[in-house]
Amino acid sequence: MTSLIPRRDFDFLLHEWLDIDALVDRDTVDALLDLSERLATDQFLSHYKASDVTEPLLDNDGVHILPAIGEALRHYADLGLFAAGFSPDLGGLGLPYVVCSASFAQFAAANIATAAYAMLTVANARLIATFGTPAQIETFAKPEIEGRWFGTMCLSEPQAGSSLADVRTRAEPDGEDTLGRRFRLTGNKMWISSGDQDASENIVHLVLAKTPQADGRLGNGTREISLFIVPKILPDGARNDVVVAGLNHKMGYRGTANCLLNLGENGGAIGWLVGEVGDGMRQMFQMMNEARIGVGIGAAALGYRGYRLSLRYAQERLQGRSLGARGGDPVAIVHHPDVKRMLLAQKAYVEGALALGLYCARLVDDETDEEATALLGLLTPIAKAWPSEYGLAANDIAIHIHGGYGYTRDFDVEQLYRDNRLNPIHEGTTGIQAIDLLGRKILRDTGMGMSALDKRITRCAAKADALPPLAVHAAALSRAWQSIETTIAKLAAGDPARAFDNATPFLRAFGHAVVAWLLLEQAVSAMAGATDDVAFYAGKLRACRYFFECELPQIEPWLGIVASATDVAADAPSDIF
């Protein structure tokens, strides 16, 4: 049994549930997924342990990463996978985003640290292709689409972290050339994944920086932020003024070089403005949102692999006997009720998380549909935060099922947990996603996203209500959704300054409702499934039932915390800690 995500699961999600056949020929999808599974197994999974042990090394020549990482990414490039989601006029294959996301999930399951180089590069190239000039696209995006150059996103700084309004990297005008308006950048960027490495010919940094005001000072908000293309090696072959000041040694994701970069130690790093001055945050949100969906899918994939490993272990590990039995041979632990409970929790978490990521990827492909775009905006914080939290929970359970063995380095589940522990943090912590969801996406939004979600949940509940085994779930989902809408109305009518005091419990409740809806949608599809695959569809129905009976009831306590407007944390004096 493979430890990666089974093809049968992708076939169900893409063809039976999301019905992507209207977007792309099924033979093309099947060929890509077959290719992805083989390459992920042969070239990514094969160095999973080695990339954890042999961390990136910094010396006078720059950062060196495990050679197997570069070799895997060269195969990835040779097979056109960097280019898969780009239009043919950019050298791409023109495949839908949802199909590319399914492909990426397999590589993330095999080796998230190596897959991260590809995810960042693709998102970087897509931003330049969207907002850059033709010359910038030709010079910087196309080599990334070919997989010869890699890309980064340079947002955070040592003193600013996630508070991008406080970035202090300065960009001074330096003339203009065929690539656009040129600037000299000075400053520091922290936590830069793939910030330097020796696997690609060049590195394209997308850097957020501020241009000085008339008095020479930098503004204090996000409206003063602009976006710049800052390559490691300039078009004339000279080294740019970008220096790796140090490496961050991480708990997981160790194969991904994570750097502190100094820009402008010797006169200023040369960068070209993307779009107009002050457009940086608006432009970068495209890459940030793509990365958030990618992080969520990666977290789901890591949880999925942990589930597959713990399932195999539970089927093979002989220990104990059935309750009440006296004597006899030990049984596989998969027969013990508590182990079944843990496996069902894992199954529900990872299947719900992967479905959420792919559903949002499918919405990306509906870019001309205004309602789908609004729904995508609403769900993006959930697509990042929920899989990050519950994919990690699935990995935690995987260690527990393995017992003492799971806590050793001899089994992959401890590394999967360490790798996944980053995902609730980077690309916006869970708390940041909660504030974004409740603030920008609900309380301060036009309501189109919520209306679209309400319509889909109501339609799903009606279909499920007509199927006797699912009718009880339909009623439970309707009650949960009504409770969420009631809570939102109460927050909207209350003190705006206190609405976000308990945003994280709200996100948990909202996320559970969304995942319950998606699992119920899949259960409806499973009820119509072929009779020659009974066990597969029965598994889908049982995971849905588990979530509705054991997880969905947690919504009411979370919403109770939100509705109570407790200030136990928000008003706690800082000196009591």
XYZ file of C-alpha atoms in Angstrom:
577
model
C 0.000 0.000 0.000
C 1.483 3.331 -1.041
C 1.850 5.953 1.676
C 0.996 8.744 -0.760
C -2.537 9.835 -1.627
C -4.305 7.012 -3.509
C -5.284 7.724 -7.099
C -8.772 6.446 -6.338
C -9.266 9.409 -4.008
C -8.267 11.889 -6.703
C -10.522 10.201 -9.261
C -13.455 10.553 -6.891
C -12.716 14.152 -5.910
C -11.991 15.460 -9.391
C -14.337 13.488 -11.605
C -17.211 12.239 -9.449
C -17.518 15.195 -7.071
C -16.020 18.328 -8.657
C -16.927 17.181 -12.181
C -13.896 18.741 -13.858
C -14.479 16.855 -17.119
C -16.078 20.030 -18.477
C -12.735 21.809 -18.000
C -10.227 19.310 -19.336
C -10.033 15.950 -21.064
C -10.006 13.071 -18.568
C -7.158 11.260 -20.315
C -4.985 14.348 -19.842
C -5.811 14.490 -16.120
C -5.155 10.794 -15.657
C -1.828 11.025 -17.462
C -0.717 13.957 -15.296
C -1.738 12.242 -12.047
C -0.010 8.992 -13.060
C 3.136 10.958 -13.899
C 2.949 12.896 -10.639
C 2.626 9.762 -8.522
C 5.593 8.086 -10.210
C 7.859 11.130 -10.022
C 6.825 11.916 -6.445
C 7.634 8.354 -5.406
C 10.868 7.962 -7.358
C 12.451 11.416 -6.998
C 10.820 13.204 -4.018
C 9.965 10.496 -1.497
C 13.335 8.823 -2.061
C 15.258 11.631 -0.292
C 12.643 12.529 2.327
C 14.754 11.391 5.276
C 18.044 12.573 3.768
C 16.771 16.135 3.271
C 15.788 16.228 6.934
C 19.236 15.113 8.095
C 21.416 17.020 5.602
C 20.250 20.586 6.155
C 21.208 23.550 3.930
C 24.751 24.800 4.489
C 25.961 28.397 4.194
C 29.573 29.169 3.261
C 31.408 31.869 1.315
C 29.914 30.606 -1.945
C 26.329 30.858 -0.724
C 23.800 28.230 0.355
C 24.183 24.582 -0.616
C 21.268 22.157 -0.425
C 21.117 18.383 -0.687
C 21.959 17.539 -4.339
C 18.998 15.143 -4.540
C 16.651 18.128 -4.106
C 18.039 19.834 -7.192
C 17.949 16.568 -9.123
C 14.279 16.016 -8.237
C 13.361 19.542 -9.287
C 15.198 19.132 -12.591
C 13.042 16.099 -13.329
C 10.005 18.143 -12.301
C 11.033 20.853 -14.784
C 11.929 18.430 -17.584
C 8.420 16.957 -17.419
C 6.841 20.414 -17.707
C 5.328 20.524 -14.234
C 6.465 24.077 -13.432
C 4.678 25.115 -16.638
C 1.552 22.984 -16.253
C -0.806 25.744 -15.126
C 0.391 28.510 -17.441
C -1.085 29.432 -20.804
C 0.579 28.052 -23.945
C 1.681 31.553 -25.024
C 3.923 31.580 -21.928
C 5.243 28.103 -22.675
C 2.737 26.375 -20.415
C 0.335 23.461 -20.790
C -2.792 25.461 -19.986
C -4.102 22.982 -17.398
C -6.760 24.043 -14.855
C -5.546 25.178 -11.447
C -7.494 22.404 -9.710
C -5.646 19.737 -11.709
C -2.270 21.323 -10.961
C -3.227 21.467 -7.282
C -4.034 17.756 -7.244
C -0.663 17.069 -8.840
C 1.096 19.279 -6.279
C -0.612 17.448 -3.398
C 1.174 14.235 -4.351
C 4.585 15.933 -4.281
C 3.774 17.642 -0.989
C 2.841 14.272 0.491
C 6.133 12.795 -0.699
C 8.450 15.623 0.367
C 6.997 19.001 1.348
C 10.413 20.665 1.687
C 11.380 19.916 -1.906
C 7.892 20.656 -3.239
C 8.019 24.097 -1.584
C 10.629 25.324 -4.088
C 8.211 24.556 -6.927
C 5.162 26.061 -5.210
C 6.914 29.382 -4.565
C 8.396 29.545 -8.049
C 5.063 28.949 -9.772
C 3.274 31.562 -7.642
C 6.109 34.050 -8.212
C 5.978 33.570 -11.981
C 2.193 33.882 -12.010
C 2.360 37.233 -10.221
C 4.891 38.599 -12.705
C 2.833 37.229 -15.607
C -0.240 39.004 -14.204
C 1.200 42.395 -13.268
C 4.568 42.669 -15.024
C 5.464 44.314 -18.303
C 6.097 42.155 -21.386
C 9.830 42.646 -20.890
C 9.617 41.616 -17.225
C 7.581 38.538 -18.136
C 10.048 37.533 -20.829
C 13.109 38.143 -18.668
C 11.986 36.836 -15.279
C 8.756 34.806 -15.457
C 9.533 32.594 -18.441
C 12.762 31.094 -17.002
C 10.752 30.247 -13.876
C 7.987 28.649 -15.928
C 10.697 26.555 -17.580
C 11.973 25.579 -14.124
C 15.491 26.932 -14.741
C 15.113 29.785 -12.251
C 13.367 29.616 -8.875
C 11.400 32.333 -7.092
C 10.718 33.643 -3.600
C 8.398 36.036 -1.808
C 10.232 38.522 0.419
C 7.701 40.029 2.802
C 8.695 39.630 6.440
C 11.485 41.491 8.202
C 13.169 40.792 11.551
C 11.366 43.643 13.329
C 8.036 43.365 11.486
C 7.079 39.696 11.200
C 3.518 39.495 9.891
C 2.907 43.226 10.411
C 3.743 44.271 6.873
C 2.811 47.892 7.542
C 6.040 48.030 9.557
C 8.453 46.896 6.844
C 11.466 49.210 6.608
C 13.156 48.057 3.401
C 13.757 51.223 1.388
C 13.577 51.602 -2.393
C 15.265 54.654 -3.941
C 14.658 55.579 -7.614
C 17.581 54.712 -9.896
C 16.471 55.573 -13.416
C 14.717 53.528 -16.040
C 15.693 50.907 -18.622
C 14.062 48.350 -20.919
C 12.769 46.406 -17.897
C 10.998 49.410 -16.405
C 11.579 51.788 -13.510
C 14.699 50.738 -11.622
C 15.271 51.201 -7.873
C 18.041 50.578 -5.342
C 16.824 48.592 -2.324
C 18.340 48.486 1.145
C 17.017 46.503 4.094
C 16.630 43.059 5.594
C 14.201 40.245 4.824
C 13.618 37.389 7.266
C 12.123 33.876 6.945
C 12.708 33.759 3.188
C 12.072 30.214 1.984
C 14.358 29.300 -0.929
C 16.139 32.610 -0.269
C 19.325 31.083 -1.633
C 20.321 27.656 -2.961
C 22.540 26.064 -5.575
C 19.889 24.121 -7.488
C 18.724 26.779 -9.960
C 20.514 29.065 -12.394
C 19.055 32.187 -10.776
C 16.612 33.277 -8.071
C 13.893 35.870 -8.631
C 13.032 37.650 -5.397
C 9.722 39.505 -5.199
C 10.385 42.132 -2.557
C 7.995 44.411 -0.699
C 9.591 47.783 0.063
C 8.661 51.416 0.662
C 9.667 54.373 -1.433
C 10.594 57.444 0.653
C 8.226 60.377 1.037
C 9.154 63.929 0.028
C 10.869 64.476 3.392
C 12.883 61.274 2.996
C 10.995 59.333 5.643
C 9.134 56.062 5.122
C 5.387 55.901 5.665
C 3.843 53.729 8.378
C 1.078 51.983 6.436
C 0.589 49.370 3.740
C -0.447 51.919 1.094
C 3.165 53.067 0.845
C 4.371 49.557 -0.049
C 5.491 48.741 -3.583
C 6.620 45.501 -5.194
C 9.992 44.956 -6.861
C 11.637 42.211 -8.892
C 15.106 41.707 -7.408
C 17.071 38.880 -9.091
C 20.065 37.229 -7.464
C 21.941 37.539 -10.769
C 21.282 40.595 -12.933
C 20.481 40.324 -16.654
C 24.083 41.315 -17.519
C 25.407 38.365 -15.484
C 26.645 40.422 -12.501
C 25.748 39.472 -8.932
C 23.102 41.689 -7.395
C 23.643 43.241 -3.981
C 21.712 40.509 -2.121
C 23.607 38.678 0.637
C 22.583 35.729 2.808
C 23.265 36.895 6.352
C 22.246 33.614 7.955
C 20.138 30.459 7.820
C 17.184 29.698 10.043
C 17.420 26.178 11.442
C 13.905 24.855 11.570
C 12.036 22.120 13.391
C 10.758 20.748 10.057
C 10.774 21.610 6.340
C 14.541 21.313 6.765
C 15.294 20.759 3.102
C 13.904 24.200 2.231
C 16.666 26.781 2.721
C 15.212 29.505 4.952
C 17.275 32.678 4.934
C 17.870 36.093 6.400
C 18.699 38.305 3.408
C 20.527 41.611 3.519
C 19.784 43.905 0.588
C 22.081 46.772 -0.248
C 25.242 46.168 1.755
C 27.229 47.634 -1.154
C 25.223 50.458 -2.656
C 21.774 48.915 -3.018
C 20.224 45.872 -4.620
C 18.825 46.628 -8.069
C 15.122 45.974 -8.439
C 12.471 46.782 -11.017
C 9.087 48.148 -9.979
C 6.088 45.949 -10.731
C 3.118 48.093 -11.758
C 2.858 51.402 -9.950
C 4.246 52.795 -6.695
C 1.941 51.860 -3.819
C 0.433 48.813 -5.561
C 2.638 46.309 -3.762
C 0.165 44.866 -1.285
C -2.637 44.539 -3.821
C -0.322 42.674 -6.180
C 1.271 40.530 -3.496
C -2.130 39.378 -2.266
C -2.385 37.294 -5.428
C 0.753 35.370 -4.490
C -0.164 35.290 -0.808
C -3.595 33.831 -1.528
C -2.158 31.277 -3.935
C 0.399 30.344 -1.283
C -2.339 30.060 1.356
C -4.253 27.558 -0.743
C -0.971 25.770 -1.468
C -0.072 25.643 2.227
C -3.505 24.221 3.038
C -3.183 21.543 0.359
C 0.332 20.753 1.570
C -0.901 20.417 5.148
C -3.701 18.122 3.981
C -1.190 16.026 2.023
C 1.130 15.638 5.018
C -1.818 14.629 7.168
C -2.970 12.231 4.464
C 0.388 10.487 4.303
C 0.455 10.200 8.086
C -2.994 8.623 7.950
C -1.919 6.116 5.316
C 1.160 5.175 7.331
C -0.772 4.750 10.580
C -3.469 2.722 8.808
C -0.839 0.355 7.446
C 0.803 0.108 10.854
C -2.538 -0.599 12.557
C -3.271 -3.351 10.049
C 0.111 -5.005 10.584
C 0.843 -4.437 14.278
C -0.284 -7.398 16.406
C -0.888 -6.325 19.986
C -3.517 -7.166 22.592
C -6.751 -9.067 22.271
C -10.376 -8.156 21.880
C -12.040 -6.893 25.039
C -13.292 -9.812 27.118
C -11.210 -12.377 25.270
C -9.096 -14.717 27.377
C -6.102 -16.187 25.658
C -5.713 -16.668 21.946
C -3.384 -14.947 19.541
C -2.855 -11.171 19.537
C -4.933 -9.247 17.018
C -3.989 -6.373 14.744
C -4.595 -3.127 16.585
C -6.910 -1.962 13.792
C -9.551 -4.139 15.504
C -9.438 -2.141 18.766
C -12.293 0.419 19.039
C -10.052 3.263 20.208
C -7.693 2.755 17.272
C -10.680 2.705 14.907
C -11.813 5.979 16.454
C -8.422 7.557 15.855
C -8.253 6.267 12.286
C -11.739 7.620 11.565
C -10.733 11.007 12.963
C -7.670 11.042 10.715
C -9.693 9.970 7.708
C -12.316 12.668 8.257
C -9.688 15.357 8.855
C -7.532 14.612 5.813
C -10.367 13.909 3.397
C -12.119 17.091 4.513
C -8.914 19.120 4.289
C -7.999 17.892 0.812
C -11.554 18.433 -0.420
C -11.478 21.998 0.888
C -8.217 22.789 -0.892
C -9.333 21.299 -4.192
C -12.758 22.962 -3.971
C -11.065 26.349 -3.612
C -8.700 25.494 -6.472
C -11.769 24.711 -8.577
C -13.160 28.163 -7.724
C -9.913 29.711 -9.012
C -10.700 28.191 -12.404
C -14.059 30.030 -12.381
C -12.263 33.384 -12.496
C -14.923 35.003 -14.709
C -17.727 34.069 -12.299
C -18.220 36.955 -9.863
C -20.029 34.789 -7.315
C -17.320 32.108 -7.406
C -14.651 34.787 -6.906
C -16.505 36.149 -3.866
C -16.869 32.659 -2.422
C -13.163 31.976 -2.989
C -12.283 35.137 -1.066
C -14.482 34.031 1.831
C -13.086 30.495 1.928
C -9.377 31.272 1.458
C -8.679 31.914 5.180
C -10.417 28.620 5.947
C -8.536 26.808 3.173
C -5.272 27.881 4.766
C -6.087 27.565 8.479
C -8.350 24.512 8.778
C -6.111 22.000 6.945
C -3.077 23.431 8.747
C -4.671 22.785 12.144
C -6.381 19.483 11.394
C -3.773 18.038 9.056
C -1.409 18.541 11.993
C -3.952 16.898 14.314
C -3.996 13.900 11.955
C -0.195 13.696 12.174
C -0.397 13.860 15.969
C -2.790 10.913 15.925
C -0.464 9.016 13.564
C 2.308 9.184 16.156
C -0.100 7.964 18.844
C -1.223 4.982 16.769
C 2.407 4.000 16.226
C 2.954 4.166 19.992
C 6.546 4.470 21.131
C 7.771 3.637 17.643
C 6.021 6.719 16.298
C 8.088 8.927 18.581
C 11.341 7.654 17.056
C 13.132 8.754 13.917
C 12.898 5.235 12.493
C 9.348 5.964 11.360
C 8.315 8.845 9.108
C 5.382 9.987 11.215
C 7.482 12.055 13.615
C 9.053 13.958 10.701
C 5.653 14.466 9.089
C 4.455 16.066 12.321
C 7.503 18.358 12.463
C 7.069 19.335 8.835
C 3.375 20.085 9.283
C 3.878 22.125 12.445
C 5.021 25.069 10.328
C 1.794 25.281 8.347
C -0.394 26.916 11.033
C 2.302 29.619 11.281
C 3.590 30.685 7.877
C 1.598 32.580 5.247
C -0.430 34.122 8.066
C -1.003 32.420 11.405
C -4.333 30.897 12.354
C -5.154 34.025 14.370
C -4.450 36.266 11.383
C -6.667 34.098 9.176
C -9.425 34.335 11.797
C -9.324 38.139 11.815
C -9.269 38.198 8.014
C -12.279 35.868 7.838
C -14.397 37.690 10.383
C -13.336 41.208 9.395
C -12.566 41.653 5.704
C -14.527 38.627 4.484
C -17.704 38.840 6.615
C -18.350 41.941 8.730
C -16.848 44.416 6.258
C -17.799 42.614 3.051
C -20.691 43.142 0.648
C -22.133 39.781 1.621
C -21.814 38.151 -1.808
C -19.462 35.455 -0.517
C -21.726 34.571 2.404
C -24.750 34.533 0.107
C -22.986 32.173 -2.293
C -21.982 29.867 0.549
C -25.478 29.908 2.040
C -26.916 28.970 -1.353
C -24.556 26.010 -1.716
C -25.077 24.727 1.825
C -28.865 24.970 1.454
C -28.756 23.134 -1.869
C -26.520 20.387 -0.431
C -28.770 19.949 2.612
C -31.817 19.575 0.356
C -30.126 16.860 -1.716
C -28.939 15.027 1.400
C -32.367 15.283 3.027
C -33.808 13.230 0.167
C -31.408 10.358 0.949
C -32.501 8.528 4.131
C -28.996 7.687 5.447
C -27.967 11.351 5.093
C -31.124 13.173 6.186
C -29.997 13.415 9.806
C -26.739 15.035 8.653
C -28.646 17.494 6.483
C -30.644 18.649 9.503
C -27.498 18.941 11.641
C -25.737 21.020 8.994
C -28.706 23.351 8.669
C -28.796 23.886 12.442
C -25.059 24.541 12.602
C -25.199 27.027 9.734
C -28.124 28.828 11.355
C -26.125 29.135 14.569
C -23.223 30.668 12.650
C -25.475 33.195 10.920
C -27.061 34.115 14.263
C -23.610 34.651 15.787
C -22.537 36.831 12.856
C -25.661 38.977 13.229
C -24.921 39.426 16.931
C -21.322 40.439 16.243
C -22.423 42.875 13.540
C -24.820 44.550 15.972
C -22.294 44.718 18.801
C -19.238 46.811 19.609
C -16.974 46.760 16.522
C -13.924 47.191 18.726
C -14.704 43.893 20.532
C -15.897 41.830 17.568
C -12.490 40.214 17.047
C -11.713 39.307 20.658
C -12.702 35.706 19.985
C -12.135 35.477 16.249
C -10.211 32.197 16.466
C -13.045 30.196 18.082
C -15.286 31.665 15.381
C -12.904 30.468 12.661
C -12.896 26.975 14.172
C -16.682 26.853 14.160
C -16.951 28.302 10.660
C -14.286 25.948 9.342
C -16.008 22.922 10.843
C -19.292 23.931 9.219
C -17.608 24.361 5.837
C -15.853 20.993 6.065
C -19.071 19.311 7.211
C -20.775 20.716 4.097
C -18.004 19.429 1.815
C -18.020 15.977 3.432
C -21.793 15.833 3.044
C -21.438 16.854 -0.606
C -19.060 13.932 -1.083
C -21.415 11.593 0.764
C -24.180 12.541 -1.655
C -21.830 11.717 -4.545
C -20.816 8.468 -2.854
C -24.460 7.400 -2.586
C -24.583 7.550 -6.370
C -21.286 5.687 -6.748
C -20.726 2.446 -8.613
C -21.722 -0.728 -6.803
C -18.434 -2.445 -7.677
C -16.460 -0.246 -5.253
C -18.570 -0.691 -2.143
C -15.786 -0.419 0.448
C -14.493 2.880 -0.975
C -17.892 4.570 -0.889
C -18.689 3.073 2.507
C -15.499 4.686 3.781
C -16.628 8.077 2.495
C -19.997 7.694 4.204
C -18.425 6.567 7.491
C -15.976 9.501 7.528
C -18.892 11.871 6.952
C -20.881 10.233 9.745
C -17.916 10.438 12.121
C -17.481 14.130 11.452
C -21.155 14.901 11.962
C -21.456 12.834 15.148
C -18.107 13.578 16.789
C -16.837 16.893 15.351
C -19.748 19.062 14.239
C -21.227 19.200 17.794
C -18.129 21.174 18.842
C -19.458 24.157 16.880
C -21.958 25.150 19.549
C -19.388 25.488 22.393
C -17.088 27.524 20.147
C -19.921 29.801 19.088
C -20.956 30.043 22.728
C -17.544 31.506 23.520
C -17.933 34.017 20.679
C -21.490 34.978 21.632
C -20.574 35.421 25.277
C -18.179 38.223 24.268
C -15.841 37.040 26.988
C -12.989 39.460 27.589
C -10.995 37.056 29.736
C -8.095 37.203 27.271
C -8.513 40.570 25.561
C -8.679 42.537 28.829
C -6.103 40.486 30.743
C -3.421 42.808 32.194
C -0.094 42.133 30.551
C 1.717 41.978 33.896
C -0.143 38.871 35.133
C 1.810 36.603 32.849
